[in-house]
Amino acid sequence: MTKLDCTATHCVYNKDKVCSKDHVLVSGEKAHESDETCCESFKPHGCGC
């Protein structure tokens, strides 16, 4: 599995600054820079989702 660094500290998939989700969804099809993308797999702690 690829190691994906993660700075979303309030996401349930963030384990010691690494994403633990198997299949990450990312939006920003027309992005030219990483800050133009967004993690669609983000799930906040305690959201009840």
mmCIF file with all atom_site columns, C-alpha atoms in Angstrom:
data_model
loop_
_atom_site.group_PDB
_atom_site.id
_atom_site.type_symbol
_atom_site.label_atom_id
_atom_site.label_alt_id
_atom_site.label_comp_id
_atom_site.label_asym_id
_atom_site.label_entity_id
_atom_site.label_seq_id
_atom_site.pdbx_PDB_ins_code
_atom_site.Cartn_x
_atom_site.Cartn_y
_atom_site.Cartn_z
_atom_site.occupancy
_atom_site.B_iso_or_equiv
_atom_site.pdbx_formal_charge
_atom_site.auth_seq_id
_atom_site.auth_comp_id
_atom_site.auth_asym_id
_atom_site.auth_atom_id
_atom_site.pdbx_PDB_model_num
ATOM 1  C CA . MET A 1 1  ? 0.000   0.000  0.000   1.00 0.00 ? 1  MET A CA 1
ATOM 2  C CA . THR A 1 2  ? 1.240   3.476  -0.852  1.00 0.00 ? 2  THR A CA 1
ATOM 3  C CA . LYS A 1 3  ? 2.081   5.758  2.071   1.00 0.00 ? 3  LYS A CA 1
ATOM 4  C CA . LEU A 1 4  ? 0.044   8.953  1.750   1.00 0.00 ? 4  LEU A CA 1
ATOM 5  C CA . ASP A 1 5  ? 1.064   11.767 4.093   1.00 0.00 ? 5  ASP A CA 1
ATOM 6  C CA . CYS A 1 6  ? -1.937  13.510 5.679   1.00 0.00 ? 6  CYS A CA 1
ATOM 7  C CA . THR A 1 7  ? -2.231  16.862 7.439   1.00 0.00 ? 7  THR A CA 1
ATOM 8  C CA . ALA A 1 8  ? -5.983  16.589 8.127   1.00 0.00 ? 8  ALA A CA 1
ATOM 9  C CA . THR A 1 9  ? -5.583  16.058 11.865  1.00 0.00 ? 9  THR A CA 1
ATOM 10 C CA . HIS A 1 10 ? -9.350  15.943 12.484  1.00 0.00 ? 10 HIS A CA 1
ATOM 11 C CA . CYS A 1 11 ? -9.989  13.133 9.989   1.00 0.00 ? 11 CYS A CA 1
ATOM 12 C CA . VAL A 1 12 ? -10.750 9.616  11.278  1.00 0.00 ? 12 VAL A CA 1
ATOM 13 C CA . TYR A 1 13 ? -8.404  8.149  8.650   1.00 0.00 ? 13 TYR A CA 1
ATOM 14 C CA . ASN A 1 14 ? -5.360  10.136 9.838   1.00 0.00 ? 14 ASN A CA 1
ATOM 15 C CA . LYS A 1 15 ? -3.100  7.777  11.773  1.00 0.00 ? 15 LYS A CA 1
ATOM 16 C CA . ASP A 1 16 ? 0.125   9.464  12.875  1.00 0.00 ? 16 ASP A CA 1
ATOM 17 C CA . LYS A 1 17 ? 0.041   11.886 9.887   1.00 0.00 ? 17 LYS A CA 1
ATOM 18 C CA . VAL A 1 18 ? -0.547  9.066  7.363   1.00 0.00 ? 18 VAL A CA 1
ATOM 19 C CA . CYS A 1 19 ? -3.866  8.297  5.661   1.00 0.00 ? 19 CYS A CA 1
ATOM 20 C CA . SER A 1 20 ? -5.134  4.830  6.600   1.00 0.00 ? 20 SER A CA 1
ATOM 21 C CA . LYS A 1 21 ? -8.024  4.692  4.076   1.00 0.00 ? 21 LYS A CA 1
ATOM 22 C CA . ASP A 1 22 ? -7.644  2.034  1.363   1.00 0.00 ? 22 ASP A CA 1
ATOM 23 C CA . HIS A 1 23 ? -9.225  4.009  -1.488  1.00 0.00 ? 23 HIS A CA 1
ATOM 24 C CA . VAL A 1 24 ? -8.927  7.792  -1.251  1.00 0.00 ? 24 VAL A CA 1
ATOM 25 C CA . LEU A 1 25 ? -11.172 9.974  -3.425  1.00 0.00 ? 25 LEU A CA 1
ATOM 26 C CA . VAL A 1 26 ? -9.654  13.277 -4.557  1.00 0.00 ? 26 VAL A CA 1
ATOM 27 C CA . SER A 1 27 ? -11.475 16.082 -6.378  1.00 0.00 ? 27 SER A CA 1
ATOM 28 C CA . GLY A 1 28 ? -9.859  18.687 -8.594  1.00 0.00 ? 28 GLY A CA 1
ATOM 29 C CA . GLU A 1 29 ? -9.794  17.231 -12.094 1.00 0.00 ? 29 GLU A CA 1
ATOM 30 C CA . LYS A 1 30 ? -8.484  20.500 -13.551 1.00 0.00 ? 30 LYS A CA 1
ATOM 31 C CA . ALA A 1 31 ? -5.985  21.205 -10.761 1.00 0.00 ? 31 ALA A CA 1
ATOM 32 C CA . HIS A 1 32 ? -2.439  22.230 -11.615 1.00 0.00 ? 32 HIS A CA 1
ATOM 33 C CA . GLU A 1 33 ? -1.216  22.414 -8.007  1.00 0.00 ? 33 GLU A CA 1
ATOM 34 C CA . SER A 1 34 ? -1.900  20.188 -5.005  1.00 0.00 ? 34 SER A CA 1
ATOM 35 C CA . ASP A 1 35 ? -3.619  23.026 -3.111  1.00 0.00 ? 35 ASP A CA 1
ATOM 36 C CA . GLU A 1 36 ? -6.278  23.040 -5.866  1.00 0.00 ? 36 GLU A CA 1
ATOM 37 C CA . THR A 1 37 ? -7.374  19.527 -4.873  1.00 0.00 ? 37 THR A CA 1
ATOM 38 C CA . CYS A 1 38 ? -9.582  18.288 -2.064  1.00 0.00 ? 38 CYS A CA 1
ATOM 39 C CA . CYS A 1 39 ? -9.836  14.959 -0.253  1.00 0.00 ? 39 CYS A CA 1
ATOM 40 C CA . GLU A 1 40 ? -13.402 13.743 -0.804  1.00 0.00 ? 40 GLU A CA 1
ATOM 41 C CA . SER A 1 41 ? -12.780 10.861 1.627   1.00 0.00 ? 41 SER A CA 1
ATOM 42 C CA . PHE A 1 42 ? -12.377 13.222 4.606   1.00 0.00 ? 42 PHE A CA 1
ATOM 43 C CA . LYS A 1 43 ? -14.515 12.152 7.569   1.00 0.00 ? 43 LYS A CA 1
ATOM 44 C CA . PRO A 1 44 ? -14.300 14.202 10.792  1.00 0.00 ? 44 PRO A CA 1
ATOM 45 C CA . HIS A 1 45 ? -13.979 12.490 14.189  1.00 0.00 ? 45 HIS A CA 1
ATOM 46 C CA . GLY A 1 46 ? -17.348 11.957 15.860  1.00 0.00 ? 46 GLY A CA 1
ATOM 47 C CA . CYS A 1 47 ? -19.471 12.943 12.869  1.00 0.00 ? 47 CYS A CA 1
ATOM 48 C CA . GLY A 1 48 ? -21.732 9.880  13.102  1.00 0.00 ? 48 GLY A CA 1
ATOM 49 C CA . CYS A 1 49 ? -21.508 9.458  9.324   1.00 0.00 ? 49 CYS A CA 1
#
